[in-house]
PDB file of C-alpha atoms in Angstrom:
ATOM      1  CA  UNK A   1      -9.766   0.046 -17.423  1.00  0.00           C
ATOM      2  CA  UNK A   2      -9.331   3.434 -16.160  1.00  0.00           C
ATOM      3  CA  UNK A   3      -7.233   3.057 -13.269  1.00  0.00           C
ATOM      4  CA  UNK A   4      -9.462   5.332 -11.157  1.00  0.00           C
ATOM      5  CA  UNK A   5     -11.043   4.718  -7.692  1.00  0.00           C
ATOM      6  CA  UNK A   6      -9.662   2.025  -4.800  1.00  0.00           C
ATOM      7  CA  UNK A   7     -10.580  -1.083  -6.228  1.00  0.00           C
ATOM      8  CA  UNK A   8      -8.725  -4.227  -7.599  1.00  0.00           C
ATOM      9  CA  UNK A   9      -8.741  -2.786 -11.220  1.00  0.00           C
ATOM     10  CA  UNK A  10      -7.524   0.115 -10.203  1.00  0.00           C
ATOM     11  CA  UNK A  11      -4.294  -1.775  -8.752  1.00  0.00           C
ATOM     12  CA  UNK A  12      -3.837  -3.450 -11.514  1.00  0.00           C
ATOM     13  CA  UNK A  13      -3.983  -0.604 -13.867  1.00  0.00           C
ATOM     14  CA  UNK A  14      -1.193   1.411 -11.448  1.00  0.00           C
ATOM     15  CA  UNK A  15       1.104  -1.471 -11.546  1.00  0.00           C
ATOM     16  CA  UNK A  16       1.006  -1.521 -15.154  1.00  0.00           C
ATOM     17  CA  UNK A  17       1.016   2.154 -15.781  1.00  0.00           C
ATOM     18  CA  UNK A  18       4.061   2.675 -13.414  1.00  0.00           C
ATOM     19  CA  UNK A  19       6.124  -0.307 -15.141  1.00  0.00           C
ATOM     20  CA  UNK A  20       4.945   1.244 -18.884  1.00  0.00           C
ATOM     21  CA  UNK A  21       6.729   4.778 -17.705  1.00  0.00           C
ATOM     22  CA  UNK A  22       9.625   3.120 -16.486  1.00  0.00           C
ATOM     23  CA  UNK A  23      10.459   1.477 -19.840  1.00  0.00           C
ATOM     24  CA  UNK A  24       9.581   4.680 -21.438  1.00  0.00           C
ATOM     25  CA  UNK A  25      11.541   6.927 -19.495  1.00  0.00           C
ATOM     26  CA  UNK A  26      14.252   4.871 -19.786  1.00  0.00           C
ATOM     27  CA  UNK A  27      14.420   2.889 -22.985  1.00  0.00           C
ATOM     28  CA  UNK A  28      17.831   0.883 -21.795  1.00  0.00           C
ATOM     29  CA  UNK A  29      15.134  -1.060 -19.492  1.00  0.00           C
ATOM     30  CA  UNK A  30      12.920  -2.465 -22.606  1.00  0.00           C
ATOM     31  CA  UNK A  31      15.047  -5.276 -22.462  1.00  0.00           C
ATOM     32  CA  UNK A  32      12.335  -6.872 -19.625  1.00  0.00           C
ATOM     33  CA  UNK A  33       9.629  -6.864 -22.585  1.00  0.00           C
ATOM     34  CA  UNK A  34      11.227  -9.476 -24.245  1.00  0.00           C
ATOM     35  CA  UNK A  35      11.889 -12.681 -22.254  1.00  0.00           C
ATOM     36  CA  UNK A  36      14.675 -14.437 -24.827  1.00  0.00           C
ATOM     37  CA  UNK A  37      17.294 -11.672 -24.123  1.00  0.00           C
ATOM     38  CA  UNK A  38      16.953 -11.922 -20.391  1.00  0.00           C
ATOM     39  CA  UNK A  39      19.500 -14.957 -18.456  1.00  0.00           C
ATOM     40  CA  UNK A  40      16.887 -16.924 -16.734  1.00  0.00           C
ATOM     41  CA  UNK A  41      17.091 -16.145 -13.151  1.00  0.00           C
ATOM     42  CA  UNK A  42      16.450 -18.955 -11.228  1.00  0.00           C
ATOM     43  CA  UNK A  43      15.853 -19.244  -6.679  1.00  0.00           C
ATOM     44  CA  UNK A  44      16.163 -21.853  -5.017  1.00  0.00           C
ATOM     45  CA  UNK A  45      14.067 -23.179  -1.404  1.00  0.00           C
ATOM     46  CA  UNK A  46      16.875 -24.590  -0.093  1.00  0.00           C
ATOM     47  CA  UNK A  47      15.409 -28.230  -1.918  1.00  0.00           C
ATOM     48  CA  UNK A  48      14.638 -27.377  -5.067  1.00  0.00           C
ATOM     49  CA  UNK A  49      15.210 -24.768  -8.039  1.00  0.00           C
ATOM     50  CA  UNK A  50      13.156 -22.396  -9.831  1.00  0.00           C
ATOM     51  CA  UNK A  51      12.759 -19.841 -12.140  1.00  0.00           C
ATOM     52  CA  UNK A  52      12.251 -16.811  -9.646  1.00  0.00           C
ATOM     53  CA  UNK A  53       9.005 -15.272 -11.436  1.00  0.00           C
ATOM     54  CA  UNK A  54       7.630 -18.595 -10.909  1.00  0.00           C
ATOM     55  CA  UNK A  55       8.190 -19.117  -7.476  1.00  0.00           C
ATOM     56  CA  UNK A  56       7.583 -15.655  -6.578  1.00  0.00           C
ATOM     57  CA  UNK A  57       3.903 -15.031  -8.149  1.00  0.00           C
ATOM     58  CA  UNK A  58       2.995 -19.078  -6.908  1.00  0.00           C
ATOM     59  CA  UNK A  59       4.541 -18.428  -3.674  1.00  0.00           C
ATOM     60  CA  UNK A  60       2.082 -18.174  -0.399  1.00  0.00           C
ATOM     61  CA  UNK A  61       4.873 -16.789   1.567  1.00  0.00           C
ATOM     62  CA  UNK A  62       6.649 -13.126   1.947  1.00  0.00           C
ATOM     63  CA  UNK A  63      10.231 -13.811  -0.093  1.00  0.00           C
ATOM     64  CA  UNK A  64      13.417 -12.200   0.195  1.00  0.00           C
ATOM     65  CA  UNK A  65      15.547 -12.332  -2.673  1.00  0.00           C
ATOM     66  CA  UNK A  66      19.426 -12.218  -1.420  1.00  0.00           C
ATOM     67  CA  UNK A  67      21.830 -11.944  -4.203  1.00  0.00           C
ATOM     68  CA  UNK A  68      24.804  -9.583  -4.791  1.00  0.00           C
ATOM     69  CA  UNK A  69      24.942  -6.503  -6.474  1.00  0.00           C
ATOM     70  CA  UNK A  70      24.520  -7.110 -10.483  1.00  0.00           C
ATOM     71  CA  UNK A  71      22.965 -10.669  -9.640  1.00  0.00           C
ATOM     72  CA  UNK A  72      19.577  -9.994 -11.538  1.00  0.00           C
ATOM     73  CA  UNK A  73      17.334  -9.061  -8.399  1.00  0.00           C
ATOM     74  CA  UNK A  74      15.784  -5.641 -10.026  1.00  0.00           C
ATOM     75  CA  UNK A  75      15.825  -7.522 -13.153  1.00  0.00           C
ATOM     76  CA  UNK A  76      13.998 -10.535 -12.199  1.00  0.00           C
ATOM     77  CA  UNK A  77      11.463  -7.591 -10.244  1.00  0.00           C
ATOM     78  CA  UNK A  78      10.990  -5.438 -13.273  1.00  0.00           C
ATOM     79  CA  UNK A  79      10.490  -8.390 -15.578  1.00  0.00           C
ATOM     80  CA  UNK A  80       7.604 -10.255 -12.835  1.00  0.00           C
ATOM     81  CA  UNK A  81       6.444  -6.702 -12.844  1.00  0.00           C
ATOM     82  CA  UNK A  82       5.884  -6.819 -16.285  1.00  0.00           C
ATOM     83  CA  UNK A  83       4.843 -10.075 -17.149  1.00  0.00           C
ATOM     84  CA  UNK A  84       2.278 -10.090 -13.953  1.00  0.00           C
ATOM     85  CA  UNK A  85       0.683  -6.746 -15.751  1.00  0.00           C
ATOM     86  CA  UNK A  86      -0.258  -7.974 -19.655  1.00  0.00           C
ATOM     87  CA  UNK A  87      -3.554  -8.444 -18.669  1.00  0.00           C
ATOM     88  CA  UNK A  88      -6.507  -7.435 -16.052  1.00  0.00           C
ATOM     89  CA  UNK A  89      -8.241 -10.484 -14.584  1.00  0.00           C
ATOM     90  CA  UNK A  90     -10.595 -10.436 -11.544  1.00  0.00           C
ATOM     91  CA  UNK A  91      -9.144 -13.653 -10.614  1.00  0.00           C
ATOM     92  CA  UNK A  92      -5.267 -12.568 -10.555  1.00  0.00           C
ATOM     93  CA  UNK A  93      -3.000 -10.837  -8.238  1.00  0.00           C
ATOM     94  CA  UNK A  94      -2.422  -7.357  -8.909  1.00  0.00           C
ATOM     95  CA  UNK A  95       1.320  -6.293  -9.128  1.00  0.00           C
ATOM     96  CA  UNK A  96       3.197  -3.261  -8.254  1.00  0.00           C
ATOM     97  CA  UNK A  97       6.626  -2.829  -8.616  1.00  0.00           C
ATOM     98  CA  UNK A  98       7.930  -0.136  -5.732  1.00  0.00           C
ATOM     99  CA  UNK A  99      11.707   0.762  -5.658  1.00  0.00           C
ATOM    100  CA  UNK A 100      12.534   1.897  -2.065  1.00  0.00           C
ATOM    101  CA  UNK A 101      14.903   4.441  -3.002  1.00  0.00           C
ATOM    102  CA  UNK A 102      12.411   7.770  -1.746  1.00  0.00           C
ATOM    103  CA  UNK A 103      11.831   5.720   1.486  1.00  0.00           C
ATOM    104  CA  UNK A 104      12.834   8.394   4.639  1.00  0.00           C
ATOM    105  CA  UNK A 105      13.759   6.514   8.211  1.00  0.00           C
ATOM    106  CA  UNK A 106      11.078   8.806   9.501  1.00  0.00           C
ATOM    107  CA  UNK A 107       8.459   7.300   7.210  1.00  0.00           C
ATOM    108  CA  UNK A 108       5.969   4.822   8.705  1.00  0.00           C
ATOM    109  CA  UNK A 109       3.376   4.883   5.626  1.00  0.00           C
ATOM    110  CA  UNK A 110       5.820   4.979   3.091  1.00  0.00           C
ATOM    111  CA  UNK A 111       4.483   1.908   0.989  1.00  0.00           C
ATOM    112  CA  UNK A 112       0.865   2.710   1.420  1.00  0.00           C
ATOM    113  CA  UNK A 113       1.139   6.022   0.561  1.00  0.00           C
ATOM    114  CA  UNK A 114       2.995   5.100  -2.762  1.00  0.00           C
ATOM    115  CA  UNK A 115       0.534   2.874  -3.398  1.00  0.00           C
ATOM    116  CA  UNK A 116      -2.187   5.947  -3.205  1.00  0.00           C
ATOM    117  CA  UNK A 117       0.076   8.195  -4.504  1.00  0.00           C
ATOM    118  CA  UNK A 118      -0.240   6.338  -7.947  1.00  0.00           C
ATOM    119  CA  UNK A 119      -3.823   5.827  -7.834  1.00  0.00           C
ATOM    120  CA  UNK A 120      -6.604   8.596  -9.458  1.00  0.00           C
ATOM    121  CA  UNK A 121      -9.355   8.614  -6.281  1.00  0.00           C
ATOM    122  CA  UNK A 122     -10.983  11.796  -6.219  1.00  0.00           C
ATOM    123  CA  UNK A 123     -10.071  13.847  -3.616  1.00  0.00           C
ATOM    124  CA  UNK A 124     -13.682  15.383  -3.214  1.00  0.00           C
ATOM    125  CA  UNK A 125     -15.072  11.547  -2.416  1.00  0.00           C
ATOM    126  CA  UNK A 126     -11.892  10.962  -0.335  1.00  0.00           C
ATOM    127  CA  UNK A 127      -9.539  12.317   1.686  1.00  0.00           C
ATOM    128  CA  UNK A 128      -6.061  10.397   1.853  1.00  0.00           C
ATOM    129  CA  UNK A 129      -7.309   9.310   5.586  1.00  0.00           C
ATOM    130  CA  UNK A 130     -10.324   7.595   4.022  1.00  0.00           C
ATOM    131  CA  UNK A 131      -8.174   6.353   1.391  1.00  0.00           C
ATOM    132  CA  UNK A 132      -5.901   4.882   3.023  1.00  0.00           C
ATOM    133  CA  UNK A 133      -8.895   2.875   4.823  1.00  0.00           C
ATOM    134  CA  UNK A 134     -10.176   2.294   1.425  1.00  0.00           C
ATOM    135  CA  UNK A 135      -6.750   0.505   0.657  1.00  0.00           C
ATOM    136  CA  UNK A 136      -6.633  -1.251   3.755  1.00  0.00           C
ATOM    137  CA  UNK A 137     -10.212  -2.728   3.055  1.00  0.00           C
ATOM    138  CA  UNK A 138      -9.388  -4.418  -0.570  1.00  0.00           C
ATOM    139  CA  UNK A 139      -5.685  -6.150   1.327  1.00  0.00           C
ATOM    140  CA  UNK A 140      -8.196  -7.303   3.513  1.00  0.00           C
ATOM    141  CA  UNK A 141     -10.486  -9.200   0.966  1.00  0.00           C
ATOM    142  CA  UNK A 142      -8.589 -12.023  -0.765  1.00  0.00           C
ATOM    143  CA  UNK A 143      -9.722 -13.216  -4.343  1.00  0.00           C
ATOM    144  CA  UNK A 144     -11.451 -16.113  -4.213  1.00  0.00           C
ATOM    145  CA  UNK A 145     -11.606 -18.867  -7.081  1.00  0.00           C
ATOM    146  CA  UNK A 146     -12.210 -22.664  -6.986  1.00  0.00           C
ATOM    147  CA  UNK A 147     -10.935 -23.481  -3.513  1.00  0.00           C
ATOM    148  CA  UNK A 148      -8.088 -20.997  -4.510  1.00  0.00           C
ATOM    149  CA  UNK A 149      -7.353 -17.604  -2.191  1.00  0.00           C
ATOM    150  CA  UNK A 150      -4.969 -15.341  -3.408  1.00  0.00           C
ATOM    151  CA  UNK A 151      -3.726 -12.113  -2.204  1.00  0.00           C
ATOM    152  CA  UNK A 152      -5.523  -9.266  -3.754  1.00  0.00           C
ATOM    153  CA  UNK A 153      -2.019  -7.518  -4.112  1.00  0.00           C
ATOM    154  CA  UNK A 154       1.951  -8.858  -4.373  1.00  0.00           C
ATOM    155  CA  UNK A 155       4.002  -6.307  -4.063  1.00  0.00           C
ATOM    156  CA  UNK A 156       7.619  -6.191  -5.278  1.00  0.00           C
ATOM    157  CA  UNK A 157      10.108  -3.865  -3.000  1.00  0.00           C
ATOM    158  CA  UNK A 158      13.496  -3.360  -4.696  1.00  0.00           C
ATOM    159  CA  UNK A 159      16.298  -1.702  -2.809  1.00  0.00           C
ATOM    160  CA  UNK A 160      15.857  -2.596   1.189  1.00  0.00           C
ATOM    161  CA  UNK A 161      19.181  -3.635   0.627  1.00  0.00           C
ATOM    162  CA  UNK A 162      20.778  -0.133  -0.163  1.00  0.00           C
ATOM    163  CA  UNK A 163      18.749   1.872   2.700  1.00  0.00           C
ATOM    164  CA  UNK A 164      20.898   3.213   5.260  1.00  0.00           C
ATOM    165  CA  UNK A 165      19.485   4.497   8.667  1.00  0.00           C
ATOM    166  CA  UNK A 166      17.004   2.552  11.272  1.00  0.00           C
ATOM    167  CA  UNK A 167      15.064   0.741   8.537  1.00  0.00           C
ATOM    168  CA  UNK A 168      12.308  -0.545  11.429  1.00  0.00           C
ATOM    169  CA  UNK A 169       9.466   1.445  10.211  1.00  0.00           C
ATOM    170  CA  UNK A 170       9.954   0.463   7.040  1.00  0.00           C
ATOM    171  CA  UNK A 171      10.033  -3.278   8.075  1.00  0.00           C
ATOM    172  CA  UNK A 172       6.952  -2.417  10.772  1.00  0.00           C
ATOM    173  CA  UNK A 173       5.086  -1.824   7.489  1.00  0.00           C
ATOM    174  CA  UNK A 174       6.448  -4.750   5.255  1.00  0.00           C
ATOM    175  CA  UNK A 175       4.925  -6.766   8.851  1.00  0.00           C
ATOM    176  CA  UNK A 176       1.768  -5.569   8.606  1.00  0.00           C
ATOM    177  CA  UNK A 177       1.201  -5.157   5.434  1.00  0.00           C
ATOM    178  CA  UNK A 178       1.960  -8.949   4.576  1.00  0.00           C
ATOM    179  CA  UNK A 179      -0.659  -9.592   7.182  1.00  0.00           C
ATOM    180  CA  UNK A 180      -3.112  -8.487   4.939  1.00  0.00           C
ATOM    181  CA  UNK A 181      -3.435 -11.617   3.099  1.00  0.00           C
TER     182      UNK A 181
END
């Protein structure tokens, strides 16, 4: 898979790619390749328990992890990230991991235009206008399998917790982009 155009693939092979340079860029993260080293984080619904990379990727709802600091949230992220990535398949949920530590209060498109921002779309077919609509079109589409929708895309934000400033753009877009499922 070559990771370039707007298509499902093409999420896919961004999610995977940005998680890859993460663990290469900084080798103290490799840790999340290897399961058996990591404490098994676990959520809870307020009924039962569960591991949180289970209930997260099998969960139809937006989730809010709430922990404090040096509880395991960016760990359980990175390692979802990670595990959700080994393989394309059609029929799965792309994942991208997106730390929200470039986000700017004045920024209404910040997520989308991450999201572009890692992709390889040819500039000459598309400008980042026609991208974006591009984007907008495969949210729209969920995969369909045996009775089953899924979202075309499950995003993991890390960091809404440290922002500082009027965070309601930011949360505008988390709104309507969770919409597109």
């Amino acid at each position: 898979i070559d990771g370039i155009g707007l298509t499902h693939c093409a999420l896919w092979e961004s999610g995977r790619r940005q998680i890859e340079k993460m663990v290469r860029d900084n080798p103290s993260l490799s840790f999340i390749k290897n399961s058996s080293e990591l404490f098994p984080s676990m959520v809870t619904d307020g009924q039962k328990v569960y591991p949180s990379s289970e209930y997260i990727r099998n969960s139809s709802k937006n989730i809010l992890l709430l922990a404090g600091g040096g509880m395991g949230k960016t760990t359980a992220l990175l390692r979802l990230a990670f595990s959700g990535n080994a393989r394309y398949s059609p029929d799965q949920t792309a994942v991208i991991y997106l730390p929200l530590y470039g986000w700017k209060p004045d920024d209404k498109s910040y997520i989308v235009n991450s999201i572009l921002e890692s992709l390889h779309f040819r500039t000459e077919n598309h400008s980042f206008e026609e991208a974006r609509k591009a984007l907008y079109e495969i949210l729209l589409r969920p995969i369909e399998t045996r009775n089953v929708s899924r979202p075309v895309l499950l995003l993991l934000l890390d960091g809404l917790n440290e922002l500082s400033g009027d965070t309601k753009p930011l949360i505008d877009e988390i709104i309507r982009l969770s919409a597109m499922r």
